[in-house]
PDB file of C-alpha atoms in Angstrom:
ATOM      1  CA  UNK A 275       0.000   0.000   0.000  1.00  0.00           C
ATOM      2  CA  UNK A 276       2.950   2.762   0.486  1.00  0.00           C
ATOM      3  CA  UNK A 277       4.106   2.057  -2.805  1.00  0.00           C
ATOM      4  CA  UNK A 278       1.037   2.398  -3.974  1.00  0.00           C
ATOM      5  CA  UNK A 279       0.494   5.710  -1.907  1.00  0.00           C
ATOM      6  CA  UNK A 280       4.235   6.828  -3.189  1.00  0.00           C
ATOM      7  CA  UNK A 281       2.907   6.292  -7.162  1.00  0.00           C
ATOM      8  CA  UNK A 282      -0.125   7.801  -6.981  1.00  0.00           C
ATOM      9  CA  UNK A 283       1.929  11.276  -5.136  1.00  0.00           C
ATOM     10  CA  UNK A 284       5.183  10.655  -7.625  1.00  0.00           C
ATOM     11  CA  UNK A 285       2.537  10.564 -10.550  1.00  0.00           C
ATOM     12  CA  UNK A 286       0.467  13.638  -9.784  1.00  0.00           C
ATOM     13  CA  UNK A 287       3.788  16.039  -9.121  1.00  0.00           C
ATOM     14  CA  UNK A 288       4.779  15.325 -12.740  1.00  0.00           C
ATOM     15  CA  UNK A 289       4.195  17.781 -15.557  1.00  0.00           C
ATOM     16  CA  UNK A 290       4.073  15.595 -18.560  1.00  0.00           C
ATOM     17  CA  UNK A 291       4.207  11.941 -17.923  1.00  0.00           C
ATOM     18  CA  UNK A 292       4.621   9.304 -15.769  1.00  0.00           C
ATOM     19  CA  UNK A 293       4.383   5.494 -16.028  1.00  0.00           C
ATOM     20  CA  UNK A 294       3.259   2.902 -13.592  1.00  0.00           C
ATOM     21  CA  UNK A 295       4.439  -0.694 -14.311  1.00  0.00           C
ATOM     22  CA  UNK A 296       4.798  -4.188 -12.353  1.00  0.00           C
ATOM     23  CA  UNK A 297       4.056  -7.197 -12.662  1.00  0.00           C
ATOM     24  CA  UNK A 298       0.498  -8.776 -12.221  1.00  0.00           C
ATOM     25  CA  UNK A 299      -1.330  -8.253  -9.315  1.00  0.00           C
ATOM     26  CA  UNK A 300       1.070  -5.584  -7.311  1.00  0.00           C
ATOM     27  CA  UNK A 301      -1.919  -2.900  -7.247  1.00  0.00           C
ATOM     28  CA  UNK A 302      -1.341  -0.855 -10.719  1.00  0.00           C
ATOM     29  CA  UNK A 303      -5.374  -0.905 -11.726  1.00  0.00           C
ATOM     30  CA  UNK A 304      -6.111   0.177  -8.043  1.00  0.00           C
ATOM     31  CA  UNK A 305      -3.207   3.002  -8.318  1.00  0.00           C
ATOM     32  CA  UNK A 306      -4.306   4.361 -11.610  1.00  0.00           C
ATOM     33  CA  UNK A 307      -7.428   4.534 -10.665  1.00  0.00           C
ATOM     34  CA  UNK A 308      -6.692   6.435  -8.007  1.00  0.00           C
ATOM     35  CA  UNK A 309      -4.535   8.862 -10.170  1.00  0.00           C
ATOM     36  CA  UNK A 310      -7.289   9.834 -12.631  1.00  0.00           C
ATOM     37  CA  UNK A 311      -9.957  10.365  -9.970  1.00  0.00           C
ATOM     38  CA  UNK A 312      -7.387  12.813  -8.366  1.00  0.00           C
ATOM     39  CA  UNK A 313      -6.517  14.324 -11.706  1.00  0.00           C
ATOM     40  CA  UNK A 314      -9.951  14.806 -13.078  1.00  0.00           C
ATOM     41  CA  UNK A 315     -10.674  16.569  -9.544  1.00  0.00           C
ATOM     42  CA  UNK A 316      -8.449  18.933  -9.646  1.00  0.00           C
ATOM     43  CA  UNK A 317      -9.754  19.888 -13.210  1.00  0.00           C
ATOM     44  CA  UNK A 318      -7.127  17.789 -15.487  1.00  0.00           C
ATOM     45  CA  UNK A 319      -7.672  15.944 -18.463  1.00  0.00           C
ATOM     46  CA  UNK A 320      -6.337  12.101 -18.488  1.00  0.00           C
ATOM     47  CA  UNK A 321      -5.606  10.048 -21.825  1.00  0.00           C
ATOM     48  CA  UNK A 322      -5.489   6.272 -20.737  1.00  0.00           C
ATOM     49  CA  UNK A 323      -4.641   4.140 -23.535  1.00  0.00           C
ATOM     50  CA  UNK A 324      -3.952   0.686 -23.421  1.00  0.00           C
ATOM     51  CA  UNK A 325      -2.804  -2.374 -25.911  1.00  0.00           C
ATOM     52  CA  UNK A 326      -6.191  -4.725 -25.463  1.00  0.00           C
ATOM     53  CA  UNK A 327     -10.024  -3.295 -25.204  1.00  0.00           C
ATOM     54  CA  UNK A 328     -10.249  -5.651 -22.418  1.00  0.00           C
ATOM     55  CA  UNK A 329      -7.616  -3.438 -20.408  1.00  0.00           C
ATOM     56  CA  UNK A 330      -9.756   0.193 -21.255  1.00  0.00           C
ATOM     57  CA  UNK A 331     -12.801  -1.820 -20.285  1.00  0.00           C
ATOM     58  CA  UNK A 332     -11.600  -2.574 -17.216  1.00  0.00           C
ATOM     59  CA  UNK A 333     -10.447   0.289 -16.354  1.00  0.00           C
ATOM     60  CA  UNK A 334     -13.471   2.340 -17.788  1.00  0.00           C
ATOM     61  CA  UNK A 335     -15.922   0.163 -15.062  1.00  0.00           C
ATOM     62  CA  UNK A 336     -13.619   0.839 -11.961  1.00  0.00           C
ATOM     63  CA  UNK A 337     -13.708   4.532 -12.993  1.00  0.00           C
ATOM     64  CA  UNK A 338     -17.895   4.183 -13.785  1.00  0.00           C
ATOM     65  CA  UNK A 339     -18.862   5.029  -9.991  1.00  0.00           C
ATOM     66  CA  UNK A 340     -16.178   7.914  -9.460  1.00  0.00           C
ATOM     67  CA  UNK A 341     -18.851  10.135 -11.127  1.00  0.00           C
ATOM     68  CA  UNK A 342     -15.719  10.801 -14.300  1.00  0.00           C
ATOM     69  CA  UNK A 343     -16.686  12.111 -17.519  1.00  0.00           C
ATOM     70  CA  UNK A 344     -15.613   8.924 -20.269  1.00  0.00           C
ATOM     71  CA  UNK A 345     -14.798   9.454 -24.010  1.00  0.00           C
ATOM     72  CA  UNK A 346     -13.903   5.870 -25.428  1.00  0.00           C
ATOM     73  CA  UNK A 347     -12.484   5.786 -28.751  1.00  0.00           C
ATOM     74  CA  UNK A 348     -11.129   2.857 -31.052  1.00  0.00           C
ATOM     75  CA  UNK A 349      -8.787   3.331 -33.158  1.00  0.00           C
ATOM     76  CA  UNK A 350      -7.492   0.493 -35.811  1.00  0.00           C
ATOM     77  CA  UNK A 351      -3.973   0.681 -36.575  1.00  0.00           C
ATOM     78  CA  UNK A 352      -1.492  -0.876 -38.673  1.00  0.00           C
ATOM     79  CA  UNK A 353       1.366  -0.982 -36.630  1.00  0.00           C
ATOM     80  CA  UNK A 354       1.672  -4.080 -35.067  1.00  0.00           C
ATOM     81  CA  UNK A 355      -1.261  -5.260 -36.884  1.00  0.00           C
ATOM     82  CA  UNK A 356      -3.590  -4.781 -33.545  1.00  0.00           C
ATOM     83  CA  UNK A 357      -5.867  -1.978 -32.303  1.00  0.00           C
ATOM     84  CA  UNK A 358      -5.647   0.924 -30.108  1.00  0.00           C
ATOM     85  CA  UNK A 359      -7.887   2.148 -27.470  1.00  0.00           C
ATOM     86  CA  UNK A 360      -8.249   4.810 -25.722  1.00  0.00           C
ATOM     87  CA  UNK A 361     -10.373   6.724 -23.113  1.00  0.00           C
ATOM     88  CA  UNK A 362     -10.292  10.676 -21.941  1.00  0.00           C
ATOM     89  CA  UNK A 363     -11.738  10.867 -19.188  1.00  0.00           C
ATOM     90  CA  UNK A 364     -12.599  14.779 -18.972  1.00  0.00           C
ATOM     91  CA  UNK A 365     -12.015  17.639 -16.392  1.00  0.00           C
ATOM     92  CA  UNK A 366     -15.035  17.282 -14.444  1.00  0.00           C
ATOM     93  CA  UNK A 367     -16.357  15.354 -12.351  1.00  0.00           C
ATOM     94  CA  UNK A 368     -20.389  14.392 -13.557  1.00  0.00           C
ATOM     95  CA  UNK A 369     -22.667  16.362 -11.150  1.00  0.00           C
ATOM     96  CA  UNK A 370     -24.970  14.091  -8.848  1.00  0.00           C
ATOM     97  CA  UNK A 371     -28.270  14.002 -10.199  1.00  0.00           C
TER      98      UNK A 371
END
């Protein structure tokens, strides 16, 4: 978890970029997650883009109940011969209703 809580501080002090990596089941999904909801709240933009649509879904359904703003796009490329997706999630947080 302090790793986790050292990430998520490391990542939002950075300007431009910032990359979270590890191997399976260390807490990256959790972390990011926690990074965006942070981000969008203080009025930032996120671009989370991600090799497999089954990575950008899961990520876009742990982000569903933070109240975030989701553009999803799909994008198929030729490099690699695979597809790209990726989600903005926007600078505001969706008002209650």
């Amino acid at each position: 978890m302090q790793s986790q809580r050292s990430a998520v501080q490391h990542t939002l002090q950075q300007r431009d970029l910032a990359m979270i990596r590890g191997p399976p089941g260390t807490g990256k999904t959790r972390t990011l997650v926690e990074i965006i909801r942070q981000e969008v709240r203080a009025g930032g933009k996120v671009l989370f883009s991600a090799a497999s649509n089954t990575a950008v879904d899961n990520m876009a359904e742990r982000l569903g109940t933070s109240r975030v703003n989701i553009i999803r796009s799909d994008c198929d490329c030729e490099r690699d011969g695979g597809k790209l997706t990726v989600i903005v999630f926007s600078g505001s947080v969706i008002p209650p209703k």
